[in-house]
CSV table of N, CA and C in Angstrom, one decimal:
chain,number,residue,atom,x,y,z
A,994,UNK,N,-13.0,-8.4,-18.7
A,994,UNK,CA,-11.7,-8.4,-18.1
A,994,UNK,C,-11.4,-7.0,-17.6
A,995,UNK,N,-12.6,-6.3,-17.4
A,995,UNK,CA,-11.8,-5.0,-17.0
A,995,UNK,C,-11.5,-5.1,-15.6
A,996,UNK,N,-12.0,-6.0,-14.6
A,996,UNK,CA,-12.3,-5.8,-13.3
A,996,UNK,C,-10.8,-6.4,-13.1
A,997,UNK,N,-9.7,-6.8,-13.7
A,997,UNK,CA,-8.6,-7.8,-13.3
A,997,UNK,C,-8.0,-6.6,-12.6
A,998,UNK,N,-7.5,-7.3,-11.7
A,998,UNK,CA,-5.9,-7.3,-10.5
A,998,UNK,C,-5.2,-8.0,-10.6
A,999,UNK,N,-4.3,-7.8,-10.2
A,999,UNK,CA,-2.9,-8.5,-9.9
A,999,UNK,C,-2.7,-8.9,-8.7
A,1000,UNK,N,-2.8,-10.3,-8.5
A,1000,UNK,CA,-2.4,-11.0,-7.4
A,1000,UNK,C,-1.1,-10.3,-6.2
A,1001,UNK,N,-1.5,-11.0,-4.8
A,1001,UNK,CA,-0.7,-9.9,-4.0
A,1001,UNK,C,1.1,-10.6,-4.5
A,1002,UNK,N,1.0,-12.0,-4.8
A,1002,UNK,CA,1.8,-12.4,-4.9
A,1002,UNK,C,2.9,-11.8,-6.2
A,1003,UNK,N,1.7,-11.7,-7.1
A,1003,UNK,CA,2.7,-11.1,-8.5
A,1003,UNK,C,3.1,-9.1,-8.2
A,1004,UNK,N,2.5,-8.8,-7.6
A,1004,UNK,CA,3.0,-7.2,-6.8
A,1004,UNK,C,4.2,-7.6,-6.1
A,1005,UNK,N,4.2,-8.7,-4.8
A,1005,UNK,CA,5.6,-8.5,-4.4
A,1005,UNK,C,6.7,-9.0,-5.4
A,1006,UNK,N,6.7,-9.6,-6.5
A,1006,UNK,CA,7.3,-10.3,-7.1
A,1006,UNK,C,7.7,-9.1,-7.9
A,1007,UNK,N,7.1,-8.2,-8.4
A,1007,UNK,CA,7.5,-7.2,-9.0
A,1007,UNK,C,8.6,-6.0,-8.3
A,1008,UNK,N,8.1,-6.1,-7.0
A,1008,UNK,CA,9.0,-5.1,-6.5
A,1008,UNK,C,10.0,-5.4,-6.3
A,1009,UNK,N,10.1,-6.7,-6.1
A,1009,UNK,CA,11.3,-7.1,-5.5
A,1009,UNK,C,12.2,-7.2,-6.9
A,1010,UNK,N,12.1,-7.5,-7.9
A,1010,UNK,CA,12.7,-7.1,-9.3
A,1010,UNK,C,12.9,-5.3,-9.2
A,1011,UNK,N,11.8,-4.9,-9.0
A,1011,UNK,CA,12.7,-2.8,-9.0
A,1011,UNK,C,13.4,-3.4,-8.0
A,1012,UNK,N,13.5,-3.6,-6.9
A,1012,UNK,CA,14.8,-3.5,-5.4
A,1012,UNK,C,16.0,-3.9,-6.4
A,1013,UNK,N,15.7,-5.2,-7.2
A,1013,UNK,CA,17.4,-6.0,-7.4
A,1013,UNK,C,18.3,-5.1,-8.5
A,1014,UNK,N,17.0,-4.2,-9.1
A,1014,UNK,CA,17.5,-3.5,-10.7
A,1014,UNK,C,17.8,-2.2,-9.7
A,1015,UNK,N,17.5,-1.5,-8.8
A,1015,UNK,CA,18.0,-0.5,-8.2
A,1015,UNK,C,19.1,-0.5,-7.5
A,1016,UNK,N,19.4,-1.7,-7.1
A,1016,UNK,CA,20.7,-2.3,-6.2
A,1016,UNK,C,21.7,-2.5,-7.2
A,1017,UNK,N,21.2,-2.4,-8.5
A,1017,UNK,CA,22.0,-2.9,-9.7
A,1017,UNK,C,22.6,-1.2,-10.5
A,1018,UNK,N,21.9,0.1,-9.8
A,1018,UNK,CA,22.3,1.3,-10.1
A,1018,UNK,C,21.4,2.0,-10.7
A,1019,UNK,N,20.4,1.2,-11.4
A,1019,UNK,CA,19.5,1.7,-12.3
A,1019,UNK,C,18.6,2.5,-11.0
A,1020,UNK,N,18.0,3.7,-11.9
A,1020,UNK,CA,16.8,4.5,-11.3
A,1020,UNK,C,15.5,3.8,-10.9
A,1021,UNK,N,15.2,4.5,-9.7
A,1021,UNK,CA,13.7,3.8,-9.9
A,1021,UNK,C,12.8,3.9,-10.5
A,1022,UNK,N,12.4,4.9,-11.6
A,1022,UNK,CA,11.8,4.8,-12.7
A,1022,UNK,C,12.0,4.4,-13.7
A,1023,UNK,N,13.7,4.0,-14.1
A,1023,UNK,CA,14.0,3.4,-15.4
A,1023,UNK,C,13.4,1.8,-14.7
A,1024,UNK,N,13.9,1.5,-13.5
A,1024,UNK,CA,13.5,-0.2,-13.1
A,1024,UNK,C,12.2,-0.4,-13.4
A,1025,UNK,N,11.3,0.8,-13.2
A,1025,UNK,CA,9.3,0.0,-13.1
A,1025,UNK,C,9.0,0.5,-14.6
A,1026,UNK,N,9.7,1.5,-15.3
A,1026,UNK,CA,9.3,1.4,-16.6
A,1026,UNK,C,10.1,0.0,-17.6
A,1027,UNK,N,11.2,-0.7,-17.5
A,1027,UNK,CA,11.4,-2.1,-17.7
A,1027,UNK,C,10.5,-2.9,-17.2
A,1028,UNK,N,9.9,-3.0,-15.9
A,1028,UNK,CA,9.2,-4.3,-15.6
A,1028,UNK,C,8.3,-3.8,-16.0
C-alpha cells in the first residue's frame, strides 16, 4: 500500500471543504489540519 493516491475526485472534494471552513472564518491551516 505504499504506492496509494488519492483519487482526483477525493482532492477536489477536500478542497472544497477548506473553501466552505474558510468562508466559515476559520484559517487556512486550522481548515486542512481538521480535514
Amino acid at each position: 500500500m505504499a504506492n496509494w493516491r488519492p483519487k482526483p475526485e477525493e482532492i477536489v472534494s477536500k478542497l472544497r471543504q477548506v473553501e466552505v471552513l474558510m468562508g466559515q472564518g476559520m484559517s487556512r491551516l486550522d481548515a486542512i489540519r481538521q480535514i
